[in-house]
XYZ file of C-alpha atoms in Angstrom:
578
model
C 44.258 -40.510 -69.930
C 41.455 -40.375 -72.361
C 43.609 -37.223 -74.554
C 46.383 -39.862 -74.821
C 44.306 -42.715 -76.268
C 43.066 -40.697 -78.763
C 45.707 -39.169 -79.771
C 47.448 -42.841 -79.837
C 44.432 -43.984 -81.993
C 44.278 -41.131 -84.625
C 48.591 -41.573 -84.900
C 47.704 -44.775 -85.314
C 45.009 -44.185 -88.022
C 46.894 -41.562 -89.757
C 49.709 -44.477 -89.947
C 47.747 -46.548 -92.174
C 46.125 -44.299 -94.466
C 47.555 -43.839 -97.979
C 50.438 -41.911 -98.569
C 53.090 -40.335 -100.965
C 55.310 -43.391 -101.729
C 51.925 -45.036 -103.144
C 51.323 -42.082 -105.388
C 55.293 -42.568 -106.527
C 54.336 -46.311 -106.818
C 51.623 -45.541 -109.237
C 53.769 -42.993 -111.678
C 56.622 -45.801 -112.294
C 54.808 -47.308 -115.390
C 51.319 -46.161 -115.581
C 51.065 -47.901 -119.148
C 51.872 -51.326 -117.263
C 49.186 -51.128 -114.896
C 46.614 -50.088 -117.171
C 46.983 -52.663 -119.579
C 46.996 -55.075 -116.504
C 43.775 -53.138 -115.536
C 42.174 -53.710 -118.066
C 43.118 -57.554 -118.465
C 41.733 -57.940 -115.260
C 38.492 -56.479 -114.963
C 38.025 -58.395 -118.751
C 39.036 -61.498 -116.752
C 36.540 -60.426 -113.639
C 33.366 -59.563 -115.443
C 32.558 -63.043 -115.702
C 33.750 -63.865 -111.964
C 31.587 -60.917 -110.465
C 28.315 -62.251 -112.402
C 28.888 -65.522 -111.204
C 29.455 -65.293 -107.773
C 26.407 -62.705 -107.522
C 24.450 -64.675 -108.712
C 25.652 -67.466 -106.389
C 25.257 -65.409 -103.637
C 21.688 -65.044 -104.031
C 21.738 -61.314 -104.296
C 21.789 -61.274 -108.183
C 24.270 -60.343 -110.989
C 24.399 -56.822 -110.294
C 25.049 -57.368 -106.832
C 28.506 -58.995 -108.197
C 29.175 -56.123 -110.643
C 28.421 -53.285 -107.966
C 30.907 -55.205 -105.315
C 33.339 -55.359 -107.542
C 33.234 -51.557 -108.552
C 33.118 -49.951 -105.438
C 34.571 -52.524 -103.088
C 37.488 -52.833 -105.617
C 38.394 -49.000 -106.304
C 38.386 -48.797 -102.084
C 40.319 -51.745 -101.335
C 42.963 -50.679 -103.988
C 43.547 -47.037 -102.633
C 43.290 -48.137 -98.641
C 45.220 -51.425 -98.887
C 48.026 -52.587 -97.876
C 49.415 -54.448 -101.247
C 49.943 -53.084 -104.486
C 49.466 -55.924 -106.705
C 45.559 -57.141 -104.453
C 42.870 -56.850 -106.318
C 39.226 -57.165 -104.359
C 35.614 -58.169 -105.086
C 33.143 -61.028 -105.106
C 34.432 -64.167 -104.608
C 33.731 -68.175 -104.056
C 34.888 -68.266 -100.502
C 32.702 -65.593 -99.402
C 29.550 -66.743 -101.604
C 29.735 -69.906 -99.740
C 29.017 -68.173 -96.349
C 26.298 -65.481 -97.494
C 24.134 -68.381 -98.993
C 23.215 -70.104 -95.923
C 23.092 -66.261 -94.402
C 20.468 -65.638 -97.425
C 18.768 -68.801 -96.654
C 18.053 -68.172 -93.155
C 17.511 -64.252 -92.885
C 17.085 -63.093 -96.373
C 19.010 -60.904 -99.177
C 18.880 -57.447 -97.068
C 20.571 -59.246 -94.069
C 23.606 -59.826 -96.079
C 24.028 -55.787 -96.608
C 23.673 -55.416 -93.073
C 26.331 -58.700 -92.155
C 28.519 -56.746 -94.754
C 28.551 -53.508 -93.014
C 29.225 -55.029 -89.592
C 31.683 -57.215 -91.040
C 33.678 -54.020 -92.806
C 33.444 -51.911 -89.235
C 34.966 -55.236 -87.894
C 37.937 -55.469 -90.133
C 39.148 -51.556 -89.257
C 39.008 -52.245 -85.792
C 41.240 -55.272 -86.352
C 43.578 -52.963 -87.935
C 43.829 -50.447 -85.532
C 44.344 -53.449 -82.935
C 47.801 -54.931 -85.418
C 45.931 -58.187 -86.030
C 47.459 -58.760 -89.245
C 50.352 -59.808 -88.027
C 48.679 -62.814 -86.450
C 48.293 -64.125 -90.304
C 51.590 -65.567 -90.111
C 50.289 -68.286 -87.492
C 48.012 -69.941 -89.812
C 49.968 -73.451 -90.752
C 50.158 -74.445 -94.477
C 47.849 -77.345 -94.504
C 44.886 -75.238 -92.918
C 45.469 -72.752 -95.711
C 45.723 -75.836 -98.229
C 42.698 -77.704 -96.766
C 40.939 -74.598 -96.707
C 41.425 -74.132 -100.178
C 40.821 -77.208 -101.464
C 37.344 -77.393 -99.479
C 36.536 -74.005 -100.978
C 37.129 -75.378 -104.587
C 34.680 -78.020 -103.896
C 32.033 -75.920 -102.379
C 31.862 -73.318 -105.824
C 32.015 -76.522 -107.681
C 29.189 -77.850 -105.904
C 27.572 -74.200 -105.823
C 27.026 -74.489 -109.861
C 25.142 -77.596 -110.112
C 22.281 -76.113 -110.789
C 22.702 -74.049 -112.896
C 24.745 -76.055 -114.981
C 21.991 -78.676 -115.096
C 19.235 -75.846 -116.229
C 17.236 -76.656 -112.976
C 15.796 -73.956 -110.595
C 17.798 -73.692 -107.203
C 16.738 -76.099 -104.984
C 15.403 -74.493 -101.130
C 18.701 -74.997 -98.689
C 21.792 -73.933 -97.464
C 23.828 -77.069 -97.333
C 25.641 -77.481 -100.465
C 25.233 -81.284 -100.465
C 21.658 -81.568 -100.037
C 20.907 -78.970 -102.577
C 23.023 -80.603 -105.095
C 21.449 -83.951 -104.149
C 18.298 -82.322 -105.251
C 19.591 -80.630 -108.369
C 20.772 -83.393 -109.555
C 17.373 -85.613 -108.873
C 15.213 -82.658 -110.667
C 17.759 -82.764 -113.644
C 16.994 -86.794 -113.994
C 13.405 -86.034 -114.233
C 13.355 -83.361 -116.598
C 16.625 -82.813 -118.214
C 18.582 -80.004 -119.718
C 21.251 -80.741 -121.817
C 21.433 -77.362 -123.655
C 22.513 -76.147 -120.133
C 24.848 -79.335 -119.396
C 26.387 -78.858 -122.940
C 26.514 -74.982 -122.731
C 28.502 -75.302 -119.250
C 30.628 -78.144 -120.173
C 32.107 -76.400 -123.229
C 33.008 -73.413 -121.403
C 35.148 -75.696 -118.840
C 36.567 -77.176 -121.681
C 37.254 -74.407 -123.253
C 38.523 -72.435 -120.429
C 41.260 -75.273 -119.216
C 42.358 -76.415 -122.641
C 42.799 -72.609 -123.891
C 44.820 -72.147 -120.217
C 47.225 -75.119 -120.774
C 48.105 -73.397 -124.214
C 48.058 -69.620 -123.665
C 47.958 -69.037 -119.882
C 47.905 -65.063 -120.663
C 44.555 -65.082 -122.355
C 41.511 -64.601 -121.105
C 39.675 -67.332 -122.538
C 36.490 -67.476 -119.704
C 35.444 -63.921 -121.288
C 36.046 -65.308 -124.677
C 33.824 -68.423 -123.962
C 31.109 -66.461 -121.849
C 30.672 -64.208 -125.529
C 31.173 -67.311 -127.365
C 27.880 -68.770 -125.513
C 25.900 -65.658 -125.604
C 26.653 -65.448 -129.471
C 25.317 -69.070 -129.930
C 22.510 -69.145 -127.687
C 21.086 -65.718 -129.778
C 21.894 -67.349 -133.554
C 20.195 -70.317 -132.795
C 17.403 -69.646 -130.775
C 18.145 -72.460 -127.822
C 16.514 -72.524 -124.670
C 19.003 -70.849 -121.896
C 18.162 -69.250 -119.034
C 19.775 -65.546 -119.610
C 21.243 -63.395 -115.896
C 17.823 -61.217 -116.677
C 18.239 -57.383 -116.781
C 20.398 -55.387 -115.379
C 20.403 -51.741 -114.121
C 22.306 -49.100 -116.121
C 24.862 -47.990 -113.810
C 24.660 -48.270 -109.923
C 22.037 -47.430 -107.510
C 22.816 -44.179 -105.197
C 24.123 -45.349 -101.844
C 21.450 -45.903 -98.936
C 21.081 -47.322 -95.924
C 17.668 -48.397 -95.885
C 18.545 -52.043 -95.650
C 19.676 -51.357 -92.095
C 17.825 -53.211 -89.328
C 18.882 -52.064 -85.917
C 16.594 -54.719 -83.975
C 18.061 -57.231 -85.980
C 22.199 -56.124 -85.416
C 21.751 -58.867 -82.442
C 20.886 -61.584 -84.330
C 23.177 -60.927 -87.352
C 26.227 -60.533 -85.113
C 28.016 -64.319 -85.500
C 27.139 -64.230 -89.454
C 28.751 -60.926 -89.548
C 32.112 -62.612 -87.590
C 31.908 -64.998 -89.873
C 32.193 -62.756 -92.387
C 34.874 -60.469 -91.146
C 36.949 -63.319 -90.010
C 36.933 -65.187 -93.379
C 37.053 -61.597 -94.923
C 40.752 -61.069 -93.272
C 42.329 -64.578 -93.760
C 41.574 -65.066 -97.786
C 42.528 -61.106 -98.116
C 45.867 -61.655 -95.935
C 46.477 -64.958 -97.861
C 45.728 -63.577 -101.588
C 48.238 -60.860 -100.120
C 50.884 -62.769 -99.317
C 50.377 -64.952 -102.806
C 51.109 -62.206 -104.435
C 54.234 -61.297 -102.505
C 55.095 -65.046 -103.079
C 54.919 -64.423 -107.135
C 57.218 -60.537 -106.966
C 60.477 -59.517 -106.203
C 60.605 -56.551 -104.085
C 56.961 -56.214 -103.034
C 55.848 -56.753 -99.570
C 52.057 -55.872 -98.145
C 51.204 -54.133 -95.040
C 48.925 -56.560 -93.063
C 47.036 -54.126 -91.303
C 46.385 -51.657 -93.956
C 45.215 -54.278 -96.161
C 42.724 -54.704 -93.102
C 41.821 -51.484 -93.307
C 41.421 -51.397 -97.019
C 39.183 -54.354 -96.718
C 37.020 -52.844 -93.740
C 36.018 -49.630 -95.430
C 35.216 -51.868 -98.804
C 33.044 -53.531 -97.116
C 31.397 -50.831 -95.233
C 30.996 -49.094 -98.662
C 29.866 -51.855 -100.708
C 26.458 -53.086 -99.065
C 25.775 -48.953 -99.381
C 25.219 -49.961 -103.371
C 23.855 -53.111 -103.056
C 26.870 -54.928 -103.115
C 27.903 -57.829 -101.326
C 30.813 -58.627 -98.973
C 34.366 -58.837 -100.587
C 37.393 -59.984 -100.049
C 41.227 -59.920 -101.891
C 40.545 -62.159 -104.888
C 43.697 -65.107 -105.339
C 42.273 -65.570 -109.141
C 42.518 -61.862 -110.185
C 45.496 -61.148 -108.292
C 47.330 -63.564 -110.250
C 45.853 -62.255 -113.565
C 47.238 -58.835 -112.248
C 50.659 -59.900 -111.110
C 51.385 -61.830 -114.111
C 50.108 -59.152 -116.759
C 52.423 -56.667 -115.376
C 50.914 -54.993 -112.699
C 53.010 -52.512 -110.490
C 51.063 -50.600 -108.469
C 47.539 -50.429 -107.153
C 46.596 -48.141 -110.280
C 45.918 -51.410 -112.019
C 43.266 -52.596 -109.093
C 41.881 -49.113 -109.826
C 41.675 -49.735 -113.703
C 39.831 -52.860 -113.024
C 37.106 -51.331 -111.288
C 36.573 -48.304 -113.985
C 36.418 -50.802 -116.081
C 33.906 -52.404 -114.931
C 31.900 -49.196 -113.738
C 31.510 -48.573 -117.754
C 30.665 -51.823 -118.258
C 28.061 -51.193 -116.044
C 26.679 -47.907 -117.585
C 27.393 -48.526 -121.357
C 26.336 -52.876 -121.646
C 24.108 -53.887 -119.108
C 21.745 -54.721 -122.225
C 24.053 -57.023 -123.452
C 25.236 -58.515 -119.891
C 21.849 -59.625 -119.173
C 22.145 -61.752 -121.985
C 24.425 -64.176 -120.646
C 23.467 -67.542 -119.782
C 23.481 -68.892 -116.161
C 24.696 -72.020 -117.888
C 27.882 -70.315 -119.318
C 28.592 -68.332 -116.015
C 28.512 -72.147 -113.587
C 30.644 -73.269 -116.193
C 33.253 -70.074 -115.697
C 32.413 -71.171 -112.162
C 33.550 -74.378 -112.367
C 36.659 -73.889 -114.124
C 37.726 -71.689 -112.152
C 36.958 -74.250 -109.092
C 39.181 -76.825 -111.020
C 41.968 -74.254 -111.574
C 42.144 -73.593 -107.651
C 43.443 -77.394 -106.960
C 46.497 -77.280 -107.236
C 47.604 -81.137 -107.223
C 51.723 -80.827 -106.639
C 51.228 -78.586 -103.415
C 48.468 -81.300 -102.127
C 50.662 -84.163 -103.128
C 53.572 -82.422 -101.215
C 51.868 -81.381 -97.715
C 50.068 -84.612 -97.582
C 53.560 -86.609 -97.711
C 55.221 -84.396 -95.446
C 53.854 -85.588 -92.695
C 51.187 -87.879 -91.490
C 50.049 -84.845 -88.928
C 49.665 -82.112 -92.356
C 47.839 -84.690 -94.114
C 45.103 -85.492 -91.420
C 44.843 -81.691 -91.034
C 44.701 -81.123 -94.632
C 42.075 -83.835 -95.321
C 39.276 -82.726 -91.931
C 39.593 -79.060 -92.745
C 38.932 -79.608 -96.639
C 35.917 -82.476 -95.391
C 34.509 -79.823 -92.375
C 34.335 -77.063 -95.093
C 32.176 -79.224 -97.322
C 30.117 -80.290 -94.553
C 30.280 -77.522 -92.335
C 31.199 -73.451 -93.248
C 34.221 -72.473 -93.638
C 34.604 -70.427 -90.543
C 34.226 -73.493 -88.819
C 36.623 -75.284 -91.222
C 39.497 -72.988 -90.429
C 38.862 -73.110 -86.302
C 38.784 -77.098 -86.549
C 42.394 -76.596 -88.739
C 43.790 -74.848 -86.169
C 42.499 -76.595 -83.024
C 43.839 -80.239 -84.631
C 47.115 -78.400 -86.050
C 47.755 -76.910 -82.348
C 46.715 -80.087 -80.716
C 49.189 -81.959 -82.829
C 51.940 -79.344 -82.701
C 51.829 -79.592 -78.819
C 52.017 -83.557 -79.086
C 54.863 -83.279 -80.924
C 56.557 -80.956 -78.511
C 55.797 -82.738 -75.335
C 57.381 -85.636 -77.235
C 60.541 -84.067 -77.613
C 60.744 -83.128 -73.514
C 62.884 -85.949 -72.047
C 63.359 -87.421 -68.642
C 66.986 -88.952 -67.799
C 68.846 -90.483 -64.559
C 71.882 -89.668 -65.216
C 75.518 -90.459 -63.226
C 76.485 -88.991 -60.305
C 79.962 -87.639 -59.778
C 82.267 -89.903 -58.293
C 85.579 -88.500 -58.643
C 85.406 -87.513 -54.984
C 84.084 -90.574 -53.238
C 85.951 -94.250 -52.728
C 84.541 -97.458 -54.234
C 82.119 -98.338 -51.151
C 81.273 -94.269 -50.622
C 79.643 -94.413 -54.605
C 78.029 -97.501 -53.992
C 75.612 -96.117 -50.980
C 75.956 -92.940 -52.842
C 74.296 -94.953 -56.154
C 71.911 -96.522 -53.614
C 70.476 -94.053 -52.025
C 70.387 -90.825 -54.153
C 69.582 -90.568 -58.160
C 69.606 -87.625 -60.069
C 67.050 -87.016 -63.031
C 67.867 -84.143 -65.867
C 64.752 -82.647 -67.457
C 65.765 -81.598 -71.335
C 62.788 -79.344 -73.466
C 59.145 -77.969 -71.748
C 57.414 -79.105 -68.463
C 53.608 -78.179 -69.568
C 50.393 -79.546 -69.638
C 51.167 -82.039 -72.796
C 53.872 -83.672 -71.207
C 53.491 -84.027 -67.522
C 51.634 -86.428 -67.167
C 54.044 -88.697 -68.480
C 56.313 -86.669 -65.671
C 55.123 -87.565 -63.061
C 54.424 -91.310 -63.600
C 58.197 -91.447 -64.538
C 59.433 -89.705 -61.503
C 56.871 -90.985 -58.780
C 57.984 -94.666 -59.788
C 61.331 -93.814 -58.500
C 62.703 -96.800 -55.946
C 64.880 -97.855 -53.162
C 66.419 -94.037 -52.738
C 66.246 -91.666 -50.457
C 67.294 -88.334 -51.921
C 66.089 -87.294 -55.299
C 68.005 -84.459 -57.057
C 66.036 -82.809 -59.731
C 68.650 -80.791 -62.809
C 66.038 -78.515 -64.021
C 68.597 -75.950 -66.053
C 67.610 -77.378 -69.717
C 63.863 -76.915 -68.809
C 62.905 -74.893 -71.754
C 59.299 -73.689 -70.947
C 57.048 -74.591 -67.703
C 53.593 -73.558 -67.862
C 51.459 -73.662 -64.033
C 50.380 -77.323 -64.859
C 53.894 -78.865 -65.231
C 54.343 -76.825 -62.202
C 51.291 -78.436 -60.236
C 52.315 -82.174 -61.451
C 56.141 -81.275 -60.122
C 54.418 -80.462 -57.130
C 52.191 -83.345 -56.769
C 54.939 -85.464 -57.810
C 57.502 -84.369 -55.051
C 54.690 -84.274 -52.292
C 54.222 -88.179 -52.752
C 57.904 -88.929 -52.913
C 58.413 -87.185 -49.302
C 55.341 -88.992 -48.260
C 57.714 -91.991 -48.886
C 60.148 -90.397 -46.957
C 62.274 -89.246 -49.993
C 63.859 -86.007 -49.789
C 63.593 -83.864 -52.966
C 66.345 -81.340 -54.084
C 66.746 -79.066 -57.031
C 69.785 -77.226 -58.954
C 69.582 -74.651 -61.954
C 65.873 -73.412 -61.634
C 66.196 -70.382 -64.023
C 64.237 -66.845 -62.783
C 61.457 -67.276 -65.226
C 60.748 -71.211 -63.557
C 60.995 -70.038 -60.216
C 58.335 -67.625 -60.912
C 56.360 -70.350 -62.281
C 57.213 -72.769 -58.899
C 56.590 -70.201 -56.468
C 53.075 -69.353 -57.742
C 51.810 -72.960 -56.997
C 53.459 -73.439 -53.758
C 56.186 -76.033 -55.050
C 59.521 -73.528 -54.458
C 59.457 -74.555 -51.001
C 58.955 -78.072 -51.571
C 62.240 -78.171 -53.384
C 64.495 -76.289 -51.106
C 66.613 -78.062 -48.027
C 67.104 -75.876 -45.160
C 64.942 -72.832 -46.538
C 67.628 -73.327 -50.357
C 67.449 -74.310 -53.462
C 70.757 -74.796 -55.098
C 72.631 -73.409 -58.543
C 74.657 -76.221 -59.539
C 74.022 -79.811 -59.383
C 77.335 -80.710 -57.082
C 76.217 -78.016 -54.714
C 72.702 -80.481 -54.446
C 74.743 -83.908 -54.468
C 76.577 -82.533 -52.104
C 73.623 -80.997 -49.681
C 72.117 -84.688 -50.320
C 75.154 -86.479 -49.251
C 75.072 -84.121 -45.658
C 71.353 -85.096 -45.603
C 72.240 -89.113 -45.775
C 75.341 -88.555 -43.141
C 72.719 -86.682 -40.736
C 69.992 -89.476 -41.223
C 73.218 -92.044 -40.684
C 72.834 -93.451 -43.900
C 76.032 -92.581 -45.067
C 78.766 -92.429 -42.757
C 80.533 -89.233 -41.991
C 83.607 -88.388 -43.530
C 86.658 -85.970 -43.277
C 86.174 -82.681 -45.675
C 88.485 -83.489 -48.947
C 89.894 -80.851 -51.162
C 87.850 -81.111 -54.238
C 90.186 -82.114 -57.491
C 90.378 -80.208 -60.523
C 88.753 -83.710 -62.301
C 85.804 -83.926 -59.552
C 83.397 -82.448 -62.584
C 83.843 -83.965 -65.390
C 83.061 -82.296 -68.999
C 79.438 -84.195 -69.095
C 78.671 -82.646 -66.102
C 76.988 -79.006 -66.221
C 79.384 -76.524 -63.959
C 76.973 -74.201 -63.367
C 73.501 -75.720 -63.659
């Protein structure tokens, strides 16, 4: 037994490894992809400071993430067009994880977080991607924007970092050390980047104006001699891998931050993914390579010093639109940036913080995207609500937390609307076969209800109120054939609700329970409570009929001659077989 599983889990590895259509992929246009390479990792540098920096783990944290966590995630993903590193989302989990149990922790959350990610490809869990509903992904997104926005206060104010991990509070208190002692060459540094940044994006969307205004700064700050606060130095080139960050005693406590982590890890890779599919004719990702891709980047990364990473939205789009055709371009990116490493850490270290928070915030600005929020927040008054508490719970909460609240409101509300849709009719019984006075008792004494869409927990409640209120009857024929789903608790309340009907003396039949409901009946014990004389019956005549035997028997009805039943005696409304 043990042979087979691990032969099923190496086939299974060996399935989403890379292979030779990738290497076929990458010989198509190689000049393509390197230009796009190399726009990319020019459009990254800045992105990678930033966000290490953010993170609380330093510049060259950013830089080593996105050289070795990039060059992995492009030759084990599962999209040709993703490109991976540092990003926003992710630096607004690891700085309350900083905050609480320090910079090494986040190498270790990293590592746990990257073993995660293969298991969840070796399980198929990229698949379940497809679940997440639009204004979850939307709200999630928008709260994200925010949260970087919010992230760069500081440092676009020129004020030290105030102590905390809620991104309120600490710009609450950026903001009141800024009024005390301001900084407006850092305020005018960061605001000219913005400006710069969306103004030369509205009128040449190709160019990479954040690296132009990130020199520009530098160049300015130097000639004039102002007072900026510089990234500090950098190492030339990256530090040899080690694990001596590597706590076991603390692998315990570290284990919901690194969820965290691997969970938010999956959904913005999967989503960046599937942008990118959204923008390309002809290109499609593997889910649960990309998984994979993502799980050994991780596990390499914190090896250099580098934090978690993720599929990056931003520079996938600078890929796609440059040109980009395979995953050589995600590899050019990262060599890239590996020289810029080696060859200008000098002149990195010269940038100011200032000019980086102002990348930062452009590039928070540039993530709303106003005509997708307009549109999913007049679809309906159900995506708006979820779009507006998963945007406010990332703010105020994490985003792990932001995305579970999405989903718990978005399947709450999806079920509402389904159990609104299952409907509860009397309808009319069949009276080609009975005389004027014979319909009359038969109208008195039995009624027949027709169940349309799911019996489950959302909707029978309203069920049973609806069918124990039934009156003046005595036979009760239930058409259960257009039942579309029945979970054990519409089961229990059908139960409940025919026990207190015979308690009244009302005799309950049924007609058309499908295999799959019968299952369902049996299990709680109502089966039997439906059946007349040890039967349940396939059609509803066959029950109106068993009912009308029942009401001759009790003397209700009086007993009449067997009639030979007309061609008319069902007429097209009612169901022949069911």
């Amino acid at each position: 037994m043990s042979t087979t599983l691990t032969r099923a889990v190496r086939t299974r590895i060996t399935s989403l490894l890379p292979s030779r259509a990738d290497l076929a992929q990458i010989r198509r246009d190689p000049r393509r992809d390197l230009l796009a390479g190399l726009t990319v990792a020019i459009v990254a540098l800045p992105l990678a400071l930033g966000f290490g920096v953010s993170s609380g783990l330093g510049a060259e944290a950013g830089l080593a993430t996105a050289v070795v966590a990039g060059a992995l995630a492009a030759v084990f993903g599962g999209s040709n067009l993703q490109v991976s590193g540092p990003t926003g989302a992710m630096t607004v989990v690891l700085v309350p994880i900083v905050a609480q149990y320090g910079p090494t922790a986040v190498l270790t959350v990293g590592l746990m977080a990257g073993a995660m990610l293969v298991v969840l490809a070796v399980l198929r869990a990229g698949r379940y991607m497809q679940y997440v509903p639009a204004p979850v992904i939307e709200g999630f997104t928008l709260g994200i924007a925010g949260v970087i926005g919010l992230q760069q206060v500081p440092n676009a104010l020129g004020v030290p970092k105030p102590k905390g991990d809620k991104v309120l509070v600490v710009t609450w208190h950026a903001v009141e050390e800024f009024v005390k002692a301001p900084n407006w060459t850092a305020v005018g540094l960061a605001v000219a980047v913005v400006v710069f940044m969306l103004t030369g994006a509205r009128w040449r969307p190709t160019v990479p104006f954040s690296i132009i205004a990130v020199i520009a700064a530098t160049v300015v700050v130097q000639a004039a001699g102002l007072d900026a606060k510089p990234i500090g130095d950098l190492p030339s080139g990256l530090p040899a891998p080690s694990l001596s960050f590597l706590d076991l005693g603390s692998l315990g406590s570290l284990l919901a931050p690194a969820v965290a982590v691997a969970a938010l890890a999956a959904l913005e890779s999967l989503m960046s993914a599937a942008a990118a599919d959204a923008m390309t004719v002809g290109q499609r990702h593997d889910p649960d390579r990309e998984l994979l891709g993502q799980g050994l980047a991780n596990i390499a990364a914190p090896l250099f010093g580098g934090v978690p990473a993720t599929g990056a939205i931003a520079r996938t789009a600078v890929n796609v639109r440059t040109g980009a055709g395979s995953r050589l371009a995600a590899l050019v990116h990262a060599a890239v940036l590996a020289v810029i490493v080696f060859a200008a850490a000098p002149l990195v270290s010269k940038i100011p913080l200032a000019a980086l928070a102002g990348v930062l915030l452009a590039t928070a600005i540039r993530m709303v995207e106003v005509g997708s929020l307009k549109a999913m927040a007049r679809a309906t008054r159900s995506d708006a609500v979820i779009l507006v508490l998963t945007a406010a719970a990332t703010l105020a909460l994490d985003l792990v937390y932001a995305v579970i609240i999405g989903l718990v409101v978005a399947g709450a509300l999806a079920l509402r609307a389904v159990a609104k849709q299952a409907r509860f009719d009397q309808v009319p019984l069949d009276h080609g076969d009975h005389s004027a006075e014979e319909h009359a008792l038969l109208a008195e004494h039995i009624v027949a209800y027709r169940i349309d869409g799911p019996l489950f927990f959302a909707a029978a409640h309203r069920f049973l109120l609806e069918l124990t209120e039934v009156a003046d009857v005595r036979v009760v024929v239930l058409r259960l054939s257009r039942v579309s789903a029945m979970d054990a608790t519409g089961a229990l309340v059908l139960k409940d609700a025919v026990e207190k009907l015979s308690r009244r003396g009302i005799l309950v039949l049924a007609s058309g329970i499908r295999p799959g409901q019968r299952r369902v009946l049996d299990s709680v014990g109502a089966l039997g409570l439906l059946r007349h004389e040890g039967r349940d019956y396939a059609t509803t005549p066959e029950a109106i009929a068993a009912a009308r035997d029942h009401l001759e028997m009790a003397g209700v009805l009086p007993a009449v001659p067997a009639r030979k039943t007309s061609p008319k005696s069902t007429p097209a409304s009612e169901e022949p077989i069911r």
